[in-house]
Short mmCIF file of C-alpha atoms and ligand atoms in Angstrom, two decimals:
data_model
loop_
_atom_site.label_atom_id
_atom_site.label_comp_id
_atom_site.label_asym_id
_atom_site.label_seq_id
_atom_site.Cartn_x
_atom_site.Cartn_y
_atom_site.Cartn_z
CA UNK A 18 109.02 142.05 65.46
CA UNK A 19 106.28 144.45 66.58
CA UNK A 20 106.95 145.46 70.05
CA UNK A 21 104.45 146.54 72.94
CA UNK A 22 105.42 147.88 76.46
CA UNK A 23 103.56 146.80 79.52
CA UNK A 24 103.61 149.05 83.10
CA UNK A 25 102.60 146.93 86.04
CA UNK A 26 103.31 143.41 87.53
CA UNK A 27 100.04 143.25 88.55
CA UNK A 28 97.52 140.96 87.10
CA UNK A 29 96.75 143.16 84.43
CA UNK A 30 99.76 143.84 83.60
CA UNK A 31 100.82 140.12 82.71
CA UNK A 32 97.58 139.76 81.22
CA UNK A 33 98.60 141.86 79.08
CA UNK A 34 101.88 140.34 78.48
CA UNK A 35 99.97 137.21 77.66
CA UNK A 36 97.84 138.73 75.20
CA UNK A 37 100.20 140.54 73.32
CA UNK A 38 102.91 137.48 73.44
CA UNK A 39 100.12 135.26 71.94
CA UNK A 40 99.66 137.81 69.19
CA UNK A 41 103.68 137.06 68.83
CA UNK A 42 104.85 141.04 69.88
CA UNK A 43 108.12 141.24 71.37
CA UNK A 44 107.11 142.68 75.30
CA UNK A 45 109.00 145.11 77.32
CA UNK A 46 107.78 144.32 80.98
CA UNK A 47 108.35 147.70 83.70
CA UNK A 48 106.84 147.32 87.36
CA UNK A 49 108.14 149.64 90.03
CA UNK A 50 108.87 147.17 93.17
CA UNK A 51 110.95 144.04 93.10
CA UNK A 52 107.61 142.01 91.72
CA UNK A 53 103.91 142.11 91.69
CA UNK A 54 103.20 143.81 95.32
CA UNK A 55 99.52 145.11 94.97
CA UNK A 56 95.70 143.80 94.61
CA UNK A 57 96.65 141.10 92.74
CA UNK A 58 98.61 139.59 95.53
CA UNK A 59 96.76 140.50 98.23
CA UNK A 60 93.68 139.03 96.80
CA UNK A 61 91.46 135.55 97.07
CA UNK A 62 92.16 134.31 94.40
CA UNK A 63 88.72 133.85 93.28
CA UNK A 64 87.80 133.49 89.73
CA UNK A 65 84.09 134.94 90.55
CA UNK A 66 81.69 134.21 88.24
CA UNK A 67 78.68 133.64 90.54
CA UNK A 68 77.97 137.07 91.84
CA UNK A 69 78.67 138.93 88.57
CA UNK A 70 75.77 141.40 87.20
CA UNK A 71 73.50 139.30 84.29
CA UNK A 72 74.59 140.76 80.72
CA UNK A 73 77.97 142.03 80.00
CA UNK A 74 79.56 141.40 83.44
CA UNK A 75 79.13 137.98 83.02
CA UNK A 76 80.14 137.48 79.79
CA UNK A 77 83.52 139.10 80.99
CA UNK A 78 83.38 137.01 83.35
CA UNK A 79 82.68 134.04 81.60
CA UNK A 80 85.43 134.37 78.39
CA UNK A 81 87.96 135.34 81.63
CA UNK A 82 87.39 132.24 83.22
CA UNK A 83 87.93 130.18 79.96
CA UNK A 84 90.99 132.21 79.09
CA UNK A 85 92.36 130.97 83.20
CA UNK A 86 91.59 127.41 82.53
CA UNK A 87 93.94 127.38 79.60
CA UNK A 88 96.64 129.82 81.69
CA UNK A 89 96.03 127.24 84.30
CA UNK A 90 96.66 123.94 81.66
CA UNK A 91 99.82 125.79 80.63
CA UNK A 92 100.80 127.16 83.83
CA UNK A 93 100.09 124.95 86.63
CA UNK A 94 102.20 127.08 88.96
CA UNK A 95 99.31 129.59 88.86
CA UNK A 96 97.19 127.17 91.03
CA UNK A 97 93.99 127.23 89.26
CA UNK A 98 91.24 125.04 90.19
CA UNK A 99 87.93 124.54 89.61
CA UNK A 100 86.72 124.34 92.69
CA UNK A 101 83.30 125.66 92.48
CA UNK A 102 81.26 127.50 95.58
CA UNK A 103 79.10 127.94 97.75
CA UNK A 104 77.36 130.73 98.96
CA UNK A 105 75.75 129.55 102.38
CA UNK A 106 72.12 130.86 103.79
CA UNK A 107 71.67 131.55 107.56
CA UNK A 108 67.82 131.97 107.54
CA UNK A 109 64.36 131.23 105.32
CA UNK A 110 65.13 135.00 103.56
CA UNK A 111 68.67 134.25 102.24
CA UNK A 112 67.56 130.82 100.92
CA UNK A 113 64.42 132.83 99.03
CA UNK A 114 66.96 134.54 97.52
CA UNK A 115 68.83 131.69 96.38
CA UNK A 116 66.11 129.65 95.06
CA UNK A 117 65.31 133.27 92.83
CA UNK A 118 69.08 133.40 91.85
CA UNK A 119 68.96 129.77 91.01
CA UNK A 120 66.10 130.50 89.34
CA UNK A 121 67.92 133.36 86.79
CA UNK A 122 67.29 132.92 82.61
CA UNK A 123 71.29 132.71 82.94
CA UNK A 124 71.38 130.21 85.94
CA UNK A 125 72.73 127.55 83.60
CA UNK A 126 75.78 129.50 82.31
CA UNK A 127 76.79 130.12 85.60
CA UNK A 128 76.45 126.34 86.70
CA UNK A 129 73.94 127.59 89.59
CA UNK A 130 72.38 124.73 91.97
CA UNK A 131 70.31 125.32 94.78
CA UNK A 132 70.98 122.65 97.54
CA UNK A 133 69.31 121.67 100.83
CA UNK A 134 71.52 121.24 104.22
CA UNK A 135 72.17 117.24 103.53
CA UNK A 136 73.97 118.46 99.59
CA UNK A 137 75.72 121.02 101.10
CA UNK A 138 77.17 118.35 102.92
CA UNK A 139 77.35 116.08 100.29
CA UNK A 140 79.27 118.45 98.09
CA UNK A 141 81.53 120.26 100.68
CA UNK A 142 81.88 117.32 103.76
CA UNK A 143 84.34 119.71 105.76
CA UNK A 144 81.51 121.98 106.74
CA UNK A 145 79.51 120.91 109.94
CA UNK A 146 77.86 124.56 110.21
CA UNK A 147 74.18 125.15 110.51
CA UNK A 148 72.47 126.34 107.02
CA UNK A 149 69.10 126.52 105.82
CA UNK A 150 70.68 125.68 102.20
CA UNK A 151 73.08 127.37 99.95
CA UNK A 152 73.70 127.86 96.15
CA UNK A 153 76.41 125.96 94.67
CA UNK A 154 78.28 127.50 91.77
CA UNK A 155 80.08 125.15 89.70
CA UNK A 156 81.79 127.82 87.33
CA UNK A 157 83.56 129.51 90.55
CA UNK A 158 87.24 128.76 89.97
CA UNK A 159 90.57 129.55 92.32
CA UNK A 160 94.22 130.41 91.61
CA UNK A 161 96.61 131.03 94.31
CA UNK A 162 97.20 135.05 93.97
CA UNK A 163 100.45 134.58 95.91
CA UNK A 164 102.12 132.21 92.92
CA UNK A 165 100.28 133.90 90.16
CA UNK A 166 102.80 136.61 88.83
CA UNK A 167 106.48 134.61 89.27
CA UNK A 168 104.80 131.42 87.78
CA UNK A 169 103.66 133.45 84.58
CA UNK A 170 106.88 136.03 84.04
CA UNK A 171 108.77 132.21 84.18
CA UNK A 172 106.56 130.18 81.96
CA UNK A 173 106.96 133.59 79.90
CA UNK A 174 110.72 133.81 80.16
CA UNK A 175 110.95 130.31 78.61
CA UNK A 176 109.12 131.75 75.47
CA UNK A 177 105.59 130.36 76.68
CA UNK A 178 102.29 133.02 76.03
CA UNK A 179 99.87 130.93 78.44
CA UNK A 180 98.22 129.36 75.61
CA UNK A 181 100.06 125.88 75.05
CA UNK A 182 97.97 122.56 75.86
CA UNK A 183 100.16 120.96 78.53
CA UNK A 184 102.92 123.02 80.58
CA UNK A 185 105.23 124.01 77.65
CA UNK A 186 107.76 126.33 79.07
CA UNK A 187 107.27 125.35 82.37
CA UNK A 188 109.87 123.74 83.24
CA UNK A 189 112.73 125.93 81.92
CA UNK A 190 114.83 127.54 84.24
CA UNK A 191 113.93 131.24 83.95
CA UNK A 192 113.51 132.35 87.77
CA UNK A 193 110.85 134.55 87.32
CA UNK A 194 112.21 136.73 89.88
CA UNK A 195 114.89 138.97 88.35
CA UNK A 196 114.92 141.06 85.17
CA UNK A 197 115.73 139.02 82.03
CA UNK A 198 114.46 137.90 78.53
CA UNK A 199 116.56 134.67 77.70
CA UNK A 200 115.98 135.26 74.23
CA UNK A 201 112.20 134.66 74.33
CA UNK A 202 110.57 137.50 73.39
CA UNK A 203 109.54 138.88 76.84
CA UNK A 204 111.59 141.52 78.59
CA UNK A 205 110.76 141.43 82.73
CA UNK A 206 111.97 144.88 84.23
CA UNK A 207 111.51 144.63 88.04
CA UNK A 208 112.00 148.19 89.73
CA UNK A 209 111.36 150.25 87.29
CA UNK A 210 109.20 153.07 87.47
CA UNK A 211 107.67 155.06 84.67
CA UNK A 212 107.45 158.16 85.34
CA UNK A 213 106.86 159.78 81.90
CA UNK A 214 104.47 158.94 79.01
CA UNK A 215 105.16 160.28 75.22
CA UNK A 216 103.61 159.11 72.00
CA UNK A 217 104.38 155.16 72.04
CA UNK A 218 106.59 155.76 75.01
CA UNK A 219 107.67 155.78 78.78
CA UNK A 220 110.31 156.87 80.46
CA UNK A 221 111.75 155.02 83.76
CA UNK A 222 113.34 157.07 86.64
CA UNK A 223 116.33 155.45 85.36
CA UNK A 224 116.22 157.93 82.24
CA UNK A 225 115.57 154.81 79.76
CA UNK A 226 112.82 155.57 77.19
CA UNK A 227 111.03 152.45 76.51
CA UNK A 228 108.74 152.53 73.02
CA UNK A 229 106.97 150.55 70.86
CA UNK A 230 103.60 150.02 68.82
CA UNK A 231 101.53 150.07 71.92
CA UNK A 232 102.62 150.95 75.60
CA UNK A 233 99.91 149.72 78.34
CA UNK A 234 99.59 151.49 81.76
CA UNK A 235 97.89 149.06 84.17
CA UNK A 236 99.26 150.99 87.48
CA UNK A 237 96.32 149.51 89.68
CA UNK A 238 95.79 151.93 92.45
CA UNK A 239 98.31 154.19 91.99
CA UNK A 240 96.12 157.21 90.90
CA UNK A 241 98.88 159.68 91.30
CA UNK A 242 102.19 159.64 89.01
CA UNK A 243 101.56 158.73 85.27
CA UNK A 244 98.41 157.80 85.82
CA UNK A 245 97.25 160.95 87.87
CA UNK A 246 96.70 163.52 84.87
CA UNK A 247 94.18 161.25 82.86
CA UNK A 248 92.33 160.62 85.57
CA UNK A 249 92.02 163.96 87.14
CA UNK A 250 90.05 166.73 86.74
CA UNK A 251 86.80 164.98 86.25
CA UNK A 252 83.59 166.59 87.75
CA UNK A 253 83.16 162.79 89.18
CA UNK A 254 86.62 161.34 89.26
CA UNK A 255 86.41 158.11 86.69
CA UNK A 256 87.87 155.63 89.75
CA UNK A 257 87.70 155.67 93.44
CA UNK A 258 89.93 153.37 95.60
CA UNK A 259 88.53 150.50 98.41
CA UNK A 260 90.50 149.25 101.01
CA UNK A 261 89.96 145.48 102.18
CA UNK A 262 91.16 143.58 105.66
CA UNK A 263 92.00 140.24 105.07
CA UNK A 264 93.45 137.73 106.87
CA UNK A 265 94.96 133.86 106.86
CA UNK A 266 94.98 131.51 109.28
CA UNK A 267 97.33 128.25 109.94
CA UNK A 268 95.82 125.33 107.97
CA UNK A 269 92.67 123.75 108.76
CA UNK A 270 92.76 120.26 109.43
CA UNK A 271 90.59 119.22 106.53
CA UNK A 272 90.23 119.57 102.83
CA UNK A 273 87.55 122.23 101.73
CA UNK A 274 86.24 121.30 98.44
CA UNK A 275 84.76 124.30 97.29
CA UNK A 276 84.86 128.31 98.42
CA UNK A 277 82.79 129.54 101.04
CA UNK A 278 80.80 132.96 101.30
CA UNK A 279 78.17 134.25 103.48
CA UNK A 280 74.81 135.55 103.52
CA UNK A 281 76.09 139.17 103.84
CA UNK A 282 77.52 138.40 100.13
CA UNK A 283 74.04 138.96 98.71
CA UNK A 284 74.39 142.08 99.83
CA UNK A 285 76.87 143.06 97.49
CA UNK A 286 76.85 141.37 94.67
CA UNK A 287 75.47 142.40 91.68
CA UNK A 288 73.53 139.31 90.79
CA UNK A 289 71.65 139.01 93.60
CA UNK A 290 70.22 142.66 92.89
CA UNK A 291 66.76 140.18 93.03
CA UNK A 292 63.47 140.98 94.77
CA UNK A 293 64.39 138.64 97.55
CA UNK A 294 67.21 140.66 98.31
CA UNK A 295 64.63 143.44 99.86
CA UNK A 296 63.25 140.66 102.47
CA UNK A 297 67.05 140.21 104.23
CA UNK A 298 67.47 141.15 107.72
CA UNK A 299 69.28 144.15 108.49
CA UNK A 300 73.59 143.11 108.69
CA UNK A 301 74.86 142.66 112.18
CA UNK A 302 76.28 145.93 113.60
CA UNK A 303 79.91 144.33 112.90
CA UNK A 304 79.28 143.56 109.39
CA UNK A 305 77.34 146.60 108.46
CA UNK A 306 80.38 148.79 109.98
CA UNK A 307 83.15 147.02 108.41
CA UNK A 308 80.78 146.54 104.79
CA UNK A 309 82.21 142.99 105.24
CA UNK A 310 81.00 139.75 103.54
CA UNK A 311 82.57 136.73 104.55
CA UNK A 312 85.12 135.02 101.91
CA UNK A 313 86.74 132.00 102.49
CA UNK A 314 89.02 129.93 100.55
CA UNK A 315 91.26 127.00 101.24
CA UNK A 316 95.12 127.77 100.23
CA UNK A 317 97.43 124.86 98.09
CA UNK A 318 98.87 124.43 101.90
CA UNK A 319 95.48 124.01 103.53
CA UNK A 320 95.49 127.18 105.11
CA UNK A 321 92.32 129.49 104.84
CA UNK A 322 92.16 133.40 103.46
CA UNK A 323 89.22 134.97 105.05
CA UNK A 324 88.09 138.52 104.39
CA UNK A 325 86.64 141.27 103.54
CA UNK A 326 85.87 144.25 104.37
CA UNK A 327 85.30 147.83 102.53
CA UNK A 328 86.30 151.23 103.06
CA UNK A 329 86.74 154.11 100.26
CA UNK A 330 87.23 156.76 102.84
CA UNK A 331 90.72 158.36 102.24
CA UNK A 332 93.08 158.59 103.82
CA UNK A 333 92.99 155.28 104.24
CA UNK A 334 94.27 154.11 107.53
CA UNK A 335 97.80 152.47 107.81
CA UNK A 336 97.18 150.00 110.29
CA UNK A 337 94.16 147.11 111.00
CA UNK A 338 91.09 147.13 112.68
CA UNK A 339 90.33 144.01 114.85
CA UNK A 340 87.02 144.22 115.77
CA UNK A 341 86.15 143.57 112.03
CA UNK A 342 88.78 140.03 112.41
CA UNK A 343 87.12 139.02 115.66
CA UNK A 344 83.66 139.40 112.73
CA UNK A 345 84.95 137.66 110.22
CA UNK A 346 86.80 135.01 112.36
CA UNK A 347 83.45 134.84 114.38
CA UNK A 348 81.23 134.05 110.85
CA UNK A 349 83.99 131.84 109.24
CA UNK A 350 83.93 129.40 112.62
CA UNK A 351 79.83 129.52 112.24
CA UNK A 352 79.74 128.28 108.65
CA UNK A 353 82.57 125.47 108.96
CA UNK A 354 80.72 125.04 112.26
CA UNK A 355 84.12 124.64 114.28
CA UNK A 356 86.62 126.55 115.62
CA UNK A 357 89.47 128.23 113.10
CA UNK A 358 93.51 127.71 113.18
CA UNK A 359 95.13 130.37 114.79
CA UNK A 360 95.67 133.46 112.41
CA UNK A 361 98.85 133.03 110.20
CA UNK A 362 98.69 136.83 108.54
CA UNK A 363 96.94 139.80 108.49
CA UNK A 364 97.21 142.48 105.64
CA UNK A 365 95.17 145.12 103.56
CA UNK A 366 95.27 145.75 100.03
CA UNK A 367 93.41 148.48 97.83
CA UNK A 368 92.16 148.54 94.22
CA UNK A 369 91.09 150.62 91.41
CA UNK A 370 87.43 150.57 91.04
CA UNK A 371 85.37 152.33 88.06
CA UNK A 372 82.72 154.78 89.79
CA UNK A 373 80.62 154.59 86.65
CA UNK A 374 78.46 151.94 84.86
CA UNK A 375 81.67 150.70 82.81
CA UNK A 376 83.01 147.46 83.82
CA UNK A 377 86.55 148.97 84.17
CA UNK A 378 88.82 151.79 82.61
CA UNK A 379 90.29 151.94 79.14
CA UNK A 380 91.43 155.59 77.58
CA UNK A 381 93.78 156.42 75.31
CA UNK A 382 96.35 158.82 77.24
CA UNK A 383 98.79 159.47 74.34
CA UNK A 384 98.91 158.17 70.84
CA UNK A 385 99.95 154.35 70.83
CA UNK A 386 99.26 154.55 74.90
CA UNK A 387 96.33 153.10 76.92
CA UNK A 388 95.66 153.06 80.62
CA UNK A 389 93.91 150.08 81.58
CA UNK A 390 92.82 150.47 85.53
CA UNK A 391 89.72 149.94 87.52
CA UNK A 392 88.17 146.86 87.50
CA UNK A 393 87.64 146.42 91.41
CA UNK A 394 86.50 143.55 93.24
CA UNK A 395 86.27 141.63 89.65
CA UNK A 396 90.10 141.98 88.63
CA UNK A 397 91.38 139.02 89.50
CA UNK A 398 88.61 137.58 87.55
CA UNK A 399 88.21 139.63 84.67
CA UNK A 400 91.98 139.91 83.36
CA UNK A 401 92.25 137.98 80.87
CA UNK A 402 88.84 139.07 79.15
CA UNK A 403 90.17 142.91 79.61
CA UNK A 404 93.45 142.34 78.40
CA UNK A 405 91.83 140.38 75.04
CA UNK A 406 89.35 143.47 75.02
CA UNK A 407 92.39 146.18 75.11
CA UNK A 408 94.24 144.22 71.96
CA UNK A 409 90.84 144.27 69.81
CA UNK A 410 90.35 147.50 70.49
CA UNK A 411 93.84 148.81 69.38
CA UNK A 412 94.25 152.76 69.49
CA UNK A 413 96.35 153.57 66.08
CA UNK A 414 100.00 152.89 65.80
CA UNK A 415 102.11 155.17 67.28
CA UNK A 416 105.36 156.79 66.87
CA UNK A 417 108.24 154.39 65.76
CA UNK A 418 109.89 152.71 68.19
CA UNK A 419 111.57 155.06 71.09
CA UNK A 420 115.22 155.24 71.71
CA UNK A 421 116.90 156.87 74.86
CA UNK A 422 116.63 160.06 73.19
CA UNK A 423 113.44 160.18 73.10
CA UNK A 424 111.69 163.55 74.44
C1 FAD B 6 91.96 142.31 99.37
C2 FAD B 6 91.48 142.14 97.96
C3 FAD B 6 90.77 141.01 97.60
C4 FAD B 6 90.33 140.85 96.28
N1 FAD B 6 89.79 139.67 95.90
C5 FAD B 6 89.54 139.43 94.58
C6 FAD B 6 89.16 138.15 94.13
O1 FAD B 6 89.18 137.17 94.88
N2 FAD B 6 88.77 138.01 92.84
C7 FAD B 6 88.80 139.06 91.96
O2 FAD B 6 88.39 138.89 90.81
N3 FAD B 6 89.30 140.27 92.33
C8 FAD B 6 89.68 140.48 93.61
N4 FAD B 6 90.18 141.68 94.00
C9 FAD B 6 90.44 142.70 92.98
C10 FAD B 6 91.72 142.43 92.22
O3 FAD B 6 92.72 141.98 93.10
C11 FAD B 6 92.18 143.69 91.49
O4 FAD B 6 91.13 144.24 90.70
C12 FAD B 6 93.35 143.38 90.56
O5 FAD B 6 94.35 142.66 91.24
C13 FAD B 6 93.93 144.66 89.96
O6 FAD B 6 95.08 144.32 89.24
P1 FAD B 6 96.06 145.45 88.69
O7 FAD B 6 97.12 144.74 87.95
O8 FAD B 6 95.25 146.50 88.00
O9 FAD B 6 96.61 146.17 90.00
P2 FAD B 6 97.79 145.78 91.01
O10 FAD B 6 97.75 144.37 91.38
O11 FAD B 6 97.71 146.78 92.12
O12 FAD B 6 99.10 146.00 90.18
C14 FAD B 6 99.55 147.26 89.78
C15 FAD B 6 101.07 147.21 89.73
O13 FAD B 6 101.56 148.36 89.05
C16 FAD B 6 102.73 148.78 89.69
N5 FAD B 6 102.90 150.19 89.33
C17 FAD B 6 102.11 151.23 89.65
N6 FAD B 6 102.57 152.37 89.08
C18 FAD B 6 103.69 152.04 88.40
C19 FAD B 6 104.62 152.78 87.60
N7 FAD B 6 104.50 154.08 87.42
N8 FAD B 6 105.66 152.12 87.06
C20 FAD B 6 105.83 150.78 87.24
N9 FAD B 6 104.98 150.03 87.99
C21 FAD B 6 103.92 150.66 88.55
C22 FAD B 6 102.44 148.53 91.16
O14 FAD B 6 103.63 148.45 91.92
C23 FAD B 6 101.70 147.21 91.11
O15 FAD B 6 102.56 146.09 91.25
C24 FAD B 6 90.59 141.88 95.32
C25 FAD B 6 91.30 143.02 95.70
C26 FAD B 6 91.74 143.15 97.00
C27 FAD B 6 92.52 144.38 97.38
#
């Protein structure tokens, strides 16, 4: 059997792994720490297809999403919902906005509504906030980030690919957790590091060579090590890095039926690059210091993830800044219109994001080996789509399959 190699737990990484089981490979899976410990578990969660830029962002977007409902069908340890959302107006100059996002030629594929205060209330009966109207977004989906990567590498490990109607492999016993292949194709190598690349290759710091037809880098963040000398030396370095606060609170005591963002999420988003967007009051000082938005989502548990904020100034600090909680705590407790559990967690996480127009980054760094990195704020989202993107686009075959020996 054709073999590929995979480098990173992350959610590329097993995205990856998905895509290339499917296509019935044989999968060597490396990833440096114990399991998945970046973005993609420090993340919402949110399958995002309402902000996403009109054209090729949303179609990513939109095949991504498709590809999670049928990860989700077969794996219902990943959590996936289809929750919808709803992005909430404070004032008369949000809601224009809304009513011209509603109004897109591609309004329909992303299952836009526009909704006065009485459906907002109608759809999502938790929130007692005050809101001039909000957009609902029916396409909006959820996985819990948290379950994501042990769910998969187990429905994997019992010789799944994510693509069965109803939960085959499931239920097997594979853990998930430790290295192992059980026979079913799928190799999971927890804390091991590549440190080398050759044709078709990588070498872990254990000495092991690990080849085969294609070898996929998806090292998220880490811009250094094997990563560092394809993506250095650039007049304008291909990716930058953003750092994001988030936190979680103790669970609420009711049932949110869809996500939640704010007004200050127009701000950002790509899809709301709309003429309204010009006649929005300046952020408060808080938000415009932090570059937060505010996020909200309700956890399998009934807790709440709230974030974010945004930083790309390296170094990056090590510890958390709580005047931007006391913001986002402060927003969170206007839109739900009561007061929030107490805080449960508080973390950071940073990702890989593109500083071009591309969506994310694909180059060939050796013969028969791709880097895959970059995709920002829309990884979580996107996977699947970029994963399926890497596979038709395969570089040439490479080298014959590596042994230790290998240079
Ligand atoms: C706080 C936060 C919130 C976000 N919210 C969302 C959201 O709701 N929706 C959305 O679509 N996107 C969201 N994103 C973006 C999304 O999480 C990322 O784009 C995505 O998770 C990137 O996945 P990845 O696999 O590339 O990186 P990562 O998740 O960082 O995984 C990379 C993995 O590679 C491993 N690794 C690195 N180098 C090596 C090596 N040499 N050898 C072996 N292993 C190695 C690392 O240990 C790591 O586990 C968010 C990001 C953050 C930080």
């Amino acid at each position: 059997m054709d073999r590929v190699v995979v480098v990173g737990g992350g959610v590329l990484g097993l995205m990856h792994v998905v895509q290339a089981r499917r296509r019935g490979y044989e999968v060597v899976h490396l990833e440096r720490e114990a399991g998945a410990r970046g973005a993609s578990v420090r993340n919402f969660g949110l399958i995002w297809v309402s902000g996403r830029a009109p054209g090729a962002e949303l179609d990513l977007a939109l095949r991504a999403r498709q590809r999670w409902e049928e990860i989700g069908t077969a794996v219902p340890g990943t959590g996936f919902r289809p929750h919808g959302s709803l992005t909430l107006a404070a004032d008369e100059a949000e809601l224009d906005l809304l009513k011209q996002a509603a109004a897109m030629p591609d309004a329909s594929q992303r299952r836009f509504e526009l909704l006065d205060p009485g459906a907002v209330r109608e759809v999502n009966p938790a929130l007692r906030g005050y809101c001039t109207g909000a957009l609902l977004c029916r396409n909006d989906a959820l996985v819990e980030p948290r379950l994501v990567p042990a769910a998969l590498r187990s429905h994997l490990l019992a010789g799944g690919s994510g693509a069965e109607p109803a939960a085959a492999g499931s239920s097997a016993a594979a853990s998930g957790g430790s290295a192992g292949s059980a026979g079913s194709g799928y190799t999971w190598l927890p804390g091991r590091e590549a440190v080398e690349v050759a044709p078709g290759a990588v070498r872990d710091q254990t000495g092991t060579w690990h080849g085969g037809d294609l070898v996929v880098l998806c090292p998220g963040a880490a811009h250094t090590g094997i990563a560092g000398p394809h993506l250095a030396g650039f007049a304008v370095p291909p990716v930058r890095r953003v750092r994001l606060q988030m936190l979680q609170t103790e669970p609420l005591d009711r049932r949110l039926t869809t996500s939640l963002a704010d007004g200050d999420s127009l701000r950002y988003y790509p899809a709301y690059d709309l003429p309204g967007r010009l006649g929005l009051a300046p952020q408060s000082p808080a938000a415009a210091a932090a570059a937060a938005q505010l996020l909200l989502v309700q956890r399998l548990d009934g807790s709440l993830t709230i974030g974010d904020t945004h930083s790309d100034e390296e170094p990056f600090p090590f510890d958390v800044d709580e005047a931007a909680y006391d913001h986002l705590r402060g927003r969170a407790e206007q839109l739900l219109g009561s007061s929030l559990p107490p805080t449960r967690l508080r973390w950071a996480g940073v990702y890989s994001q593109v500083t071009g127009d591309d969506l994310y980054h694909r180059s060939q760094v050796a013969p028969g080996v791709v880097l895959v990195t970059g995709p920002g704020g829309r990884g979580m989202t996107c996977a699947p789509a970029i994963a399926e993107e890497t596979f038709a686009e395969r570089p040439s075959p490479a080298v014959p399959t590596a042994s230790k020996e290998m240079p």
